[in-house]
């Protein structure tokens, strides 16, 4: 009987050990699956957070596209004012064009021509050329200033134009109007016309 008990104990121990090994094998086999599932979860979270980050970036880009900075309008206002100042002073191009016209007048006029013809060809045409270039600069200043002032009507409705941009643009428009008026008066000889030679 003792043998039977010992055999039963040994058989039970062997069966228990086999059961434990089977459980450990099953647990070991199940662990990688659980690990794989746990490893997959952070990846899903990373994908979700990356997608959210992309969505926020797209929203910020869309908001950036809708809200212009106004740099172009400011630059246009400054250009308008600068062109207005050039129209009043004549500018380098006007001076060069006037000197060229004076040289052409001297070459075309003979020494036997009357004094009135010489004055008109040499000085009158050069004066008119200066007035013409000043008028072109004044017109460019006027158009640029008006475009800058009218730009907000075609832009984002809720975005007001910066006050300094309006001020500089109005200065450019004013200088353009004054320069255009002076150019017309100079070209028509109403202002500083040629002296009488008779």
Coordinates of N, CA and C in Angstrom, one line a residue:
X1 N 0.8 -1.2 0.0 CA 0.0 0.0 0.0 C 0.8 1.2 0.0
X2 N 1.9 1.1 0.7 CA 2.8 2.3 0.7 C 3.3 2.5 -0.6
X3 N 3.5 1.5 -1.4 CA 4.0 1.6 -2.7 C 2.9 2.3 -3.6
X4 N 1.7 1.9 -3.4 CA 0.6 2.5 -4.2 C 0.5 4.0 -3.8
X5 N 0.7 4.3 -2.6 CA 0.6 5.7 -2.2 C 1.7 6.5 -2.8
X6 N 2.9 5.9 -2.7 CA 4.0 6.6 -3.3 C 3.8 6.7 -4.8
X7 N 3.4 5.7 -5.4 CA 3.1 5.8 -6.8 C 2.1 6.8 -7.2
X8 N 1.0 6.8 -6.3 CA 0.0 7.8 -6.5 C 0.5 9.2 -6.3
X9 N 1.3 9.4 -5.3 CA 1.9 10.7 -5.1 C 2.8 11.1 -6.2
X10 N 3.6 10.2 -6.7 CA 4.5 10.5 -7.8 C 3.7 10.8 -9.0
X11 N 2.6 10.0 -9.3 CA 1.8 10.2 -10.4 C 1.1 11.6 -10.3
X12 N 0.6 11.9 -9.1 CA 0.0 13.2 -8.9 C 0.9 14.3 -9.1
X13 N 2.2 14.1 -8.6 CA 3.2 15.2 -8.7 C 3.5 15.4 -10.1
X14 N 3.7 14.3 -10.8 CA 4.0 14.4 -12.2 C 2.9 15.0 -13.0
X15 N 1.7 14.7 -12.7 CA 0.6 15.3 -13.4 C 0.5 16.8 -13.0
X16 N 0.7 17.1 -11.7 CA 0.7 18.5 -11.3 C 1.8 19.3 -12.0
X17 N 2.9 18.7 -12.1 CA 4.1 19.4 -12.7 C 3.8 19.6 -14.2
X18 N 3.2 18.6 -14.8 CA 2.8 18.7 -16.3 C 1.8 19.8 -16.4
X19 N 0.8 19.9 -15.5 CA -0.2 20.9 -15.6 C 0.4 22.3 -15.4
X20 N 1.4 22.4 -14.5 CA 2.0 23.6 -14.3 C 2.8 24.1 -15.5
X21 N 3.5 23.1 -16.1 CA 4.3 23.4 -17.4 C 3.4 23.8 -18.5
X22 N 2.2 23.2 -18.6 CA 1.2 23.6 -19.6 C 0.7 25.0 -19.3
X23 N 0.5 25.3 -18.1 CA 0.0 26.6 -17.7 C 1.1 27.7 -18.0
X24 N 2.3 27.3 -17.7 CA 3.4 28.3 -18.0 C 3.6 28.5 -19.5
X25 N 3.5 27.4 -20.2 CA 3.6 27.5 -21.7 C 2.5 28.3 -22.2
X26 N 1.3 28.1 -21.7 CA 0.1 28.9 -22.2 C 0.3 30.4 -21.8
X27 N 0.8 30.6 -20.6 CA 1.0 32.0 -20.1 C 2.1 32.6 -21.0
X28 N 3.2 31.8 -21.2 CA 4.3 32.4 -22.0 C 3.8 32.7 -23.4
X29 N 3.0 31.8 -24.0 CA 2.5 32.0 -25.3 C 1.5 33.2 -25.3
X30 N 0.8 33.4 -24.3 CA -0.2 34.5 -24.2 C 0.5 35.8 -24.0
X31 N 1.7 35.8 -23.3 CA 2.4 37.1 -23.0 C 2.8 37.9 -24.2
X32 N 3.3 37.2 -25.3 CA 3.7 38.0 -26.5 C 2.4 38.7 -27.1
X33 N 1.3 38.0 -27.1 CA 0.1 38.6 -27.6 C -0.3 39.8 -26.9
X34 N -0.2 39.7 -25.5 CA -0.6 40.8 -24.7 C 0.4 42.0 -24.9
X35 N 1.7 41.6 -25.0 CA 2.7 42.6 -25.3 C 2.5 43.3 -26.6
X36 N 2.1 42.4 -27.6 CA 1.9 43.0 -28.9 C 0.7 44.0 -28.9
X37 N -0.3 43.6 -28.1 CA -1.5 44.5 -28.0 C -1.1 45.8 -27.3
X38 N -0.3 45.6 -26.2 CA 0.2 46.8 -25.5 C 1.1 47.7 -26.3
X39 N 1.9 47.0 -27.1 CA 2.8 47.8 -28.0 C 2.0 48.5 -29.1
X40 N 0.9 47.9 -29.5 CA 0.1 48.5 -30.6 C -0.6 49.7 -30.1
X41 N -0.9 49.8 -28.8 CA -1.7 50.9 -28.3 C -1.0 52.2 -28.4
X42 N 0.3 52.3 -27.9 CA 1.0 53.6 -28.1 C 1.1 54.0 -29.5
X43 N 1.3 53.1 -30.5 CA 1.3 53.4 -31.9 C 0.0 54.1 -32.3
X44 N -1.1 53.5 -31.9 CA -2.4 54.1 -32.2 C -2.5 55.5 -31.6
X45 N -2.1 55.6 -30.4 CA -2.1 56.9 -29.7 C -1.2 57.9 -30.5
X46 N -0.1 57.5 -30.9 CA 0.8 58.3 -31.7 C 0.2 58.8 -33.0
X47 N -0.4 57.8 -33.6 CA -1.1 58.1 -34.9 C -2.2 59.1 -34.7
X48 N -3.0 58.9 -33.6 CA -4.1 59.9 -33.3 C -3.6 61.2 -33.0
X49 N -2.5 61.3 -32.2 CA -2.0 62.6 -31.8 C -1.3 63.3 -33.0
X50 N -0.7 62.5 -33.9 CA -0.1 63.1 -35.1 C -1.2 63.6 -36.0
X51 N -2.3 62.9 -36.1 CA -3.4 63.4 -36.9 C -3.9 64.6 -36.4
X52 N -4.0 64.7 -35.0 CA -4.6 65.9 -34.4 C -3.6 67.1 -34.6
X53 N -2.3 66.8 -34.5 CA -1.3 67.8 -34.8 C -1.4 68.4 -36.2
X54 N -1.5 67.5 -37.2 CA -1.7 67.9 -38.6 C -2.9 68.7 -38.8
X55 N -4.0 68.3 -38.1 CA -5.2 69.1 -38.2 C -5.1 70.5 -37.6
X56 N -4.4 70.6 -36.5 CA -4.1 71.9 -35.9 C -3.2 72.7 -36.8
X57 N -2.2 72.1 -37.4 CA -1.3 72.8 -38.3 C -2.1 73.3 -39.5
X58 N -3.0 72.5 -40.1 CA -3.8 72.9 -41.2 C -4.7 74.1 -40.8
X59 N -5.2 74.0 -39.6 CA -6.1 75.1 -39.2 C -5.3 76.4 -39.0
X60 N -4.0 76.3 -38.5 CA -3.2 77.5 -38.3 C -2.8 78.0 -39.7
X61 N -2.5 77.1 -40.6 CA -2.1 77.6 -42.0 C -3.3 78.3 -42.7
X62 N -4.5 77.7 -42.5 CA -5.7 78.3 -43.1 C -6.0 79.6 -42.5
X63 N -5.8 79.8 -41.1 CA -5.9 81.1 -40.5 C -4.9 82.0 -41.0
X64 N -3.6 81.5 -41.2 CA -2.6 82.4 -41.7 C -2.9 82.9 -43.1
X65 N -3.5 82.0 -43.9 CA -3.8 82.4 -45.3 C -4.9 83.5 -45.3
X66 N -5.9 83.4 -44.3 CA -7.0 84.3 -44.3 C -6.6 85.7 -43.7
X67 N -5.6 85.8 -42.9 CA -5.2 87.0 -42.3 C -3.9 87.5 -42.9
X68 N -3.9 88.4 -43.9 CA -2.7 88.9 -44.5 C -2.0 89.9 -43.5
X69 N -0.7 90.0 -43.6 CA 0.0 90.8 -42.7 C 0.0 92.3 -43.0
X70 N -0.3 92.6 -44.2 CA -0.4 94.1 -44.6 C 1.0 94.6 -45.1
X71 N 1.9 93.7 -45.2 CA 3.3 94.2 -45.6 C 3.2 94.8 -47.0
X72 N 2.5 94.2 -47.9 CA 2.4 94.7 -49.3 C 1.7 96.0 -49.4
X73 N 0.7 96.2 -48.6 CA 0.0 97.5 -48.5 C 0.9 98.6 -48.0
X74 N 1.7 98.3 -46.9 CA 2.6 99.2 -46.4 C 3.7 99.6 -47.4
X75 N 4.2 98.6 -48.1 CA 5.2 98.9 -49.1 C 4.6 99.8 -50.2
X76 N 3.4 99.4 -50.7 CA 2.8 100.2 -51.7 C 2.6 101.7 -51.3
X77 N 2.2 101.9 -50.0 CA 2.0 103.3 -49.5 C 3.3 104.0 -49.5
X78 N 4.4 103.4 -49.1 CA 5.7 104.1 -49.1 C 6.2 104.4 -50.5
X79 N 5.9 103.4 -51.4 CA 6.3 103.7 -52.8 C 5.5 104.8 -53.4
X80 N 4.2 104.9 -53.1 CA 3.4 106.0 -53.5 C 3.9 107.3 -53.1
X81 N 4.3 107.4 -51.8 CA 4.8 108.7 -51.3 C 6.2 109.0 -51.9
X82 N 7.0 108.0 -52.1 CA 8.3 108.3 -52.8 C 8.2 108.7 -54.2
X83 N 7.2 108.1 -54.9 CA 7.0 108.6 -56.3 C 6.4 110.0 -56.3
X84 N 5.6 110.3 -55.4 CA 5.1 111.7 -55.3 C 6.2 112.7 -55.1
X85 N 7.2 112.4 -54.2 CA 8.3 113.3 -54.0 C 9.2 113.4 -55.2
X86 N 9.4 112.3 -55.9 CA 10.2 112.3 -57.2 C 9.5 113.2 -58.2
X87 N 8.2 113.2 -58.2 CA 7.4 114.0 -59.2 C 7.6 115.5 -59.0
X88 N 7.8 115.8 -57.7 CA 8.0 117.3 -57.4 C 9.4 117.7 -57.7
X89 N 10.4 116.8 -57.5 CA 11.8 117.2 -57.8 C 12.2 117.0 -59.2
X90 N 11.5 116.2 -60.0 CA 11.9 115.9 -61.3 C 12.6 114.6 -61.5
X91 N 13.4 114.3 -60.5 CA 14.1 113.0 -60.5 C 15.3 112.9 -61.5
X92 N 16.1 111.9 -61.3 CA 17.2 111.7 -62.1 C 16.9 111.4 -63.6
X93 N 15.8 110.6 -63.8 CA 15.4 110.3 -65.1 C 15.0 111.6 -65.9
X94 N 14.2 112.4 -65.2 CA 13.7 113.7 -65.8 C 14.9 114.6 -66.2
X95 N 15.9 114.6 -65.3 CA 17.1 115.5 -65.6 C 17.9 114.9 -66.8
X96 N 18.1 113.6 -66.9 CA 18.8 113.0 -68.0 C 18.0 113.2 -69.3
X97 N 16.7 113.0 -69.2 CA 15.9 113.2 -70.4 C 15.9 114.6 -70.9
X98 N 15.9 115.6 -70.0 CA 15.9 117.0 -70.3 C 17.3 117.4 -71.0
X99 N 18.4 116.8 -70.4 CA 19.7 117.1 -71.0 C 19.8 116.5 -72.4
X100 N 19.2 115.3 -72.6 CA 19.3 114.7 -73.9 C 18.5 115.5 -74.9
X101 N 17.3 116.0 -74.5 CA 16.5 116.8 -75.4 C 17.1 118.1 -75.7
X102 N 17.9 118.7 -74.8 CA 18.6 119.9 -75.0 C 19.7 119.7 -76.1
X103 N 20.4 118.6 -75.9 CA 21.5 118.2 -76.9 C 20.9 118.0 -78.3
X104 N 19.8 117.3 -78.3 CA 19.1 117.0 -79.6 C 18.7 118.4 -80.3
X105 N 18.2 119.2 -79.4 CA 17.8 120.6 -79.9 C 18.9 121.4 -80.5
X106 N 20.1 121.3 -79.8 CA 21.2 122.0 -80.3 C 21.7 121.4 -81.7
X107 N 21.7 120.1 -81.8 CA 22.1 119.5 -83.0 C 21.2 119.8 -84.2
X108 N 19.9 119.9 -83.9 CA 18.9 120.1 -85.0 C 18.8 121.5 -85.4
X109 N 19.2 122.4 -84.5 CA 19.0 123.8 -84.8 C 20.3 124.4 -85.5
X110 N 20.1 125.0 -86.6 CA 21.2 125.6 -87.3 C 21.6 126.9 -86.7
X111 N 22.8 127.3 -86.9 CA 23.3 128.6 -86.3 C 22.6 129.8 -86.9
X112 N 22.0 129.6 -88.1 CA 21.3 130.8 -88.8 C 19.8 130.9 -88.4
X113 N 19.3 130.0 -87.5 CA 17.9 130.0 -87.1 C 17.7 131.2 -86.2
X114 N 16.5 131.6 -86.1 CA 16.1 132.8 -85.3 C 16.3 132.4 -83.8
X115 N 16.3 133.5 -83.0 CA 16.5 133.3 -81.6 C 15.3 132.6 -81.0
X116 N 14.1 132.9 -81.4 CA 12.9 132.2 -80.9 C 13.0 130.7 -81.2
X117 N 13.4 130.3 -82.4 CA 13.5 128.9 -82.7 C 14.6 128.2 -81.9
X118 N 15.7 128.9 -81.7 CA 16.8 128.3 -80.9 C 16.3 128.1 -79.5
X119 N 15.7 129.1 -78.9 CA 15.2 129.0 -77.5 C 14.2 127.9 -77.4
X120 N 13.3 127.8 -78.3 CA 12.2 126.7 -78.3 C 12.8 125.3 -78.4
X121 N 13.7 125.2 -79.4 CA 14.3 123.8 -79.6 C 15.3 123.4 -78.5
X122 N 16.1 124.3 -78.0 CA 17.1 124.0 -77.1 C 16.5 123.9 -75.6
X123 N 15.8 125.0 -75.3 CA 15.3 125.0 -73.9 C 13.9 124.6 -73.7
X124 N 13.0 125.0 -74.6 CA 11.6 124.7 -74.5 C 11.3 123.2 -74.5
X125 N 11.9 122.5 -75.4 CA 11.6 121.1 -75.5 C 12.2 120.3 -74.3
X126 N 13.3 120.8 -73.8 CA 13.9 120.2 -72.6 C 13.0 120.4 -71.4
X127 N 12.5 121.6 -71.3 CA 11.6 122.0 -70.2 C 10.3 121.1 -70.2
X128 N 9.8 120.9 -71.4 CA 8.6 120.1 -71.6 C 8.8 118.6 -71.3
X129 N 10.1 118.2 -71.6 CA 10.4 116.8 -71.3 C 10.5 116.6 -69.8
X130 N 11.1 117.6 -69.1 CA 11.1 117.5 -67.6 C 9.7 117.4 -67.0
X131 N 8.8 118.3 -67.5 CA 7.4 118.3 -67.1 C 6.7 117.0 -67.4
X132 N 7.0 116.4 -68.5 CA 6.4 115.1 -68.9 C 6.8 114.0 -67.9
X133 N 8.1 113.9 -67.6 CA 8.5 112.9 -66.7 C 8.0 113.1 -65.3
X134 N 8.0 114.3 -64.9 CA 7.4 114.6 -63.6 C 5.9 114.2 -63.5
X135 N 5.2 114.5 -64.6 CA 3.8 114.1 -64.7 C 3.6 112.6 -64.6
X136 N 4.5 111.8 -65.3 CA 4.4 110.4 -65.3 C 4.7 109.8 -63.8
X137 N 5.6 110.4 -63.1 CA 5.9 110.0 -61.8 C 4.7 110.3 -60.9
X138 N 4.1 111.5 -61.1 CA 3.0 111.9 -60.3 C 1.8 111.0 -60.5
X139 N 1.6 110.7 -61.8 CA 0.5 109.8 -62.1 C 0.7 108.4 -61.5
X140 N 1.9 107.9 -61.5 CA 2.2 106.6 -60.9 C 2.0 106.7 -59.4
X141 N 2.4 107.8 -58.7 CA 2.1 107.9 -57.3 C 0.7 108.0 -57.0
X142 N -0.1 108.7 -57.8 CA -1.5 108.8 -57.6 C -2.2 107.4 -57.7
X143 N -1.9 106.7 -58.7 CA -2.5 105.4 -59.0 C -2.1 104.4 -57.9
X144 N -0.9 104.4 -57.5 CA -0.4 103.5 -56.4 C -1.1 103.8 -55.1
X145 N -1.2 105.1 -54.7 CA -1.9 105.4 -53.5 C -3.3 105.1 -53.5
X146 N -4.0 105.3 -54.6 CA -5.4 104.9 -54.7 C -5.6 103.4 -54.6
X147 N -4.8 102.6 -55.2 CA -4.9 101.2 -55.1 C -4.7 100.7 -53.7
X148 N -3.7 101.3 -53.0 CA -3.5 100.9 -51.6 C -4.7 101.3 -50.7
X149 N -5.3 102.4 -50.9 CA -6.4 102.8 -50.1 C -7.7 102.0 -50.4
X150 N -7.8 101.5 -51.7 CA -8.9 100.7 -52.1 C -8.8 99.3 -51.8
X151 N -7.6 98.8 -51.5 CA -7.3 97.4 -51.3 C -8.1 96.7 -50.2
X152 N -8.4 97.4 -49.0 CA -9.2 96.7 -48.0 C -10.6 96.3 -48.4
X153 N -11.1 97.1 -49.4 CA -12.5 96.7 -49.9 C -12.5 95.4 -50.6
X154 N -11.4 94.9 -51.1 CA -11.3 93.7 -51.8 C -10.7 92.6 -51.0
X155 N -10.3 92.9 -49.7 CA -9.6 91.9 -48.9 C -10.5 91.3 -47.9
X156 N -9.9 90.9 -46.8 CA -10.7 90.3 -45.7 C -11.6 91.3 -45.1
X157 N -12.9 91.0 -45.0 CA -13.9 92.1 -44.5 C -13.7 92.5 -43.1
X158 N -13.2 91.6 -42.2 CA -13.1 92.0 -40.8 C -11.7 92.5 -40.4
X159 N -10.8 92.7 -41.4 CA -9.4 93.1 -41.1 C -9.3 94.6 -41.5
X160 N -9.2 95.5 -40.5 CA -9.0 96.9 -40.9 C -7.5 97.2 -41.3
X161 N -7.4 98.3 -42.1 CA -6.1 98.7 -42.5 C -5.4 99.5 -41.4
X162 N -4.1 99.3 -41.3 CA -3.3 100.0 -40.3 C -3.4 101.5 -40.5
X163 N -3.5 102.3 -39.5 CA -3.6 103.7 -39.7 C -2.4 104.3 -40.4
X164 N -1.2 103.8 -40.1 CA 0.0 104.4 -40.7 C 0.0 104.2 -42.2
X165 N -0.5 103.0 -42.6 CA -0.6 102.7 -44.1 C -1.5 103.7 -44.8
X166 N -2.7 104.0 -44.1 CA -3.6 105.0 -44.7 C -3.0 106.4 -44.8
X167 N -2.2 106.8 -43.7 CA -1.6 108.1 -43.7 C -0.6 108.2 -44.8
X168 N 0.3 107.2 -44.9 CA 1.3 107.3 -46.0 C 0.7 107.2 -47.4
X169 N -0.3 106.4 -47.5 CA -1.0 106.3 -48.8 C -1.7 107.7 -49.2
X170 N -2.3 108.3 -48.2 CA -2.9 109.6 -48.5 C -1.9 110.6 -48.8
X171 N -0.7 110.6 -48.2 CA 0.4 111.5 -48.5 C 0.9 111.3 -49.9
X172 N 1.0 110.0 -50.3 CA 1.3 109.7 -51.7 C 0.3 110.2 -52.7
X173 N -1.0 110.1 -52.4 CA -2.0 110.6 -53.3 C -2.0 112.1 -53.4
X174 N -1.8 112.7 -52.2 CA -1.7 114.2 -52.2 C -0.5 114.7 -53.0
X175 N 0.7 114.1 -52.8 CA 1.8 114.5 -53.6 C 1.7 114.2 -55.1
X176 N 1.0 113.1 -55.4 CA 0.7 112.8 -56.8 C -0.2 113.8 -57.4
X177 N -1.2 114.3 -56.7 CA -2.1 115.3 -57.3 C -1.4 116.6 -57.5
X178 N -0.6 117.0 -56.5 CA 0.2 118.3 -56.6 C 1.2 118.2 -57.7
X179 N 1.9 117.0 -57.8 CA 2.9 116.9 -58.9 C 2.3 116.9 -60.3
X180 N 1.1 116.2 -60.4 CA 0.4 116.2 -61.7 C 0.0 117.6 -62.1
X181 N -0.6 118.3 -61.1 CA -1.0 119.7 -61.4 C 0.2 120.6 -61.9
X182 N 1.3 120.5 -61.2 CA 2.5 121.2 -61.5 C 3.0 120.8 -62.9
X183 N 3.0 119.5 -63.2 CA 3.5 119.0 -64.5 C 2.6 119.6 -65.6
X184 N 1.3 119.6 -65.4 CA 0.4 120.2 -66.5 C 0.7 121.7 -66.7
X185 N 0.9 122.4 -65.6 CA 1.2 123.8 -65.7 C 2.5 124.1 -66.3
X186 N 3.5 123.3 -66.1 CA 4.8 123.5 -66.7 C 4.8 123.1 -68.2
X187 N 4.1 122.0 -68.5 CA 4.0 121.6 -69.9 C 3.3 122.5 -70.8
X188 N 2.2 123.2 -70.2 CA 1.4 124.1 -71.0 C 2.0 125.5 -70.9
X189 N 3.2 125.7 -70.3 CA 3.9 127.0 -70.2 C 3.1 128.0 -69.4
X190 N 2.1 127.6 -68.6 CA 1.4 128.5 -67.7 C 2.2 128.8 -66.5
X191 N 3.2 127.9 -66.2 CA 4.1 128.1 -65.0 C 5.5 128.1 -65.6
X192 N 6.2 129.2 -65.4 CA 7.6 129.4 -65.8 C 7.7 129.1 -67.3
X193 N 7.0 129.8 -68.1 CA 7.0 129.6 -69.5 C 8.3 130.2 -70.1
X194 N 8.5 130.0 -71.4 CA 9.7 130.5 -72.1 C 9.6 132.0 -72.2
X195 N 10.8 132.6 -72.0 CA 10.8 134.1 -72.1 C 10.5 134.6 -73.6
X196 N 9.9 135.7 -73.6 CA 9.6 136.3 -75.0 C 10.9 136.8 -75.6
X197 N 11.0 136.5 -76.9 CA 12.2 136.9 -77.7 C 11.9 138.0 -78.7
X198 N 10.7 138.6 -78.7 CA 10.3 139.5 -79.7 C 10.5 140.9 -79.3

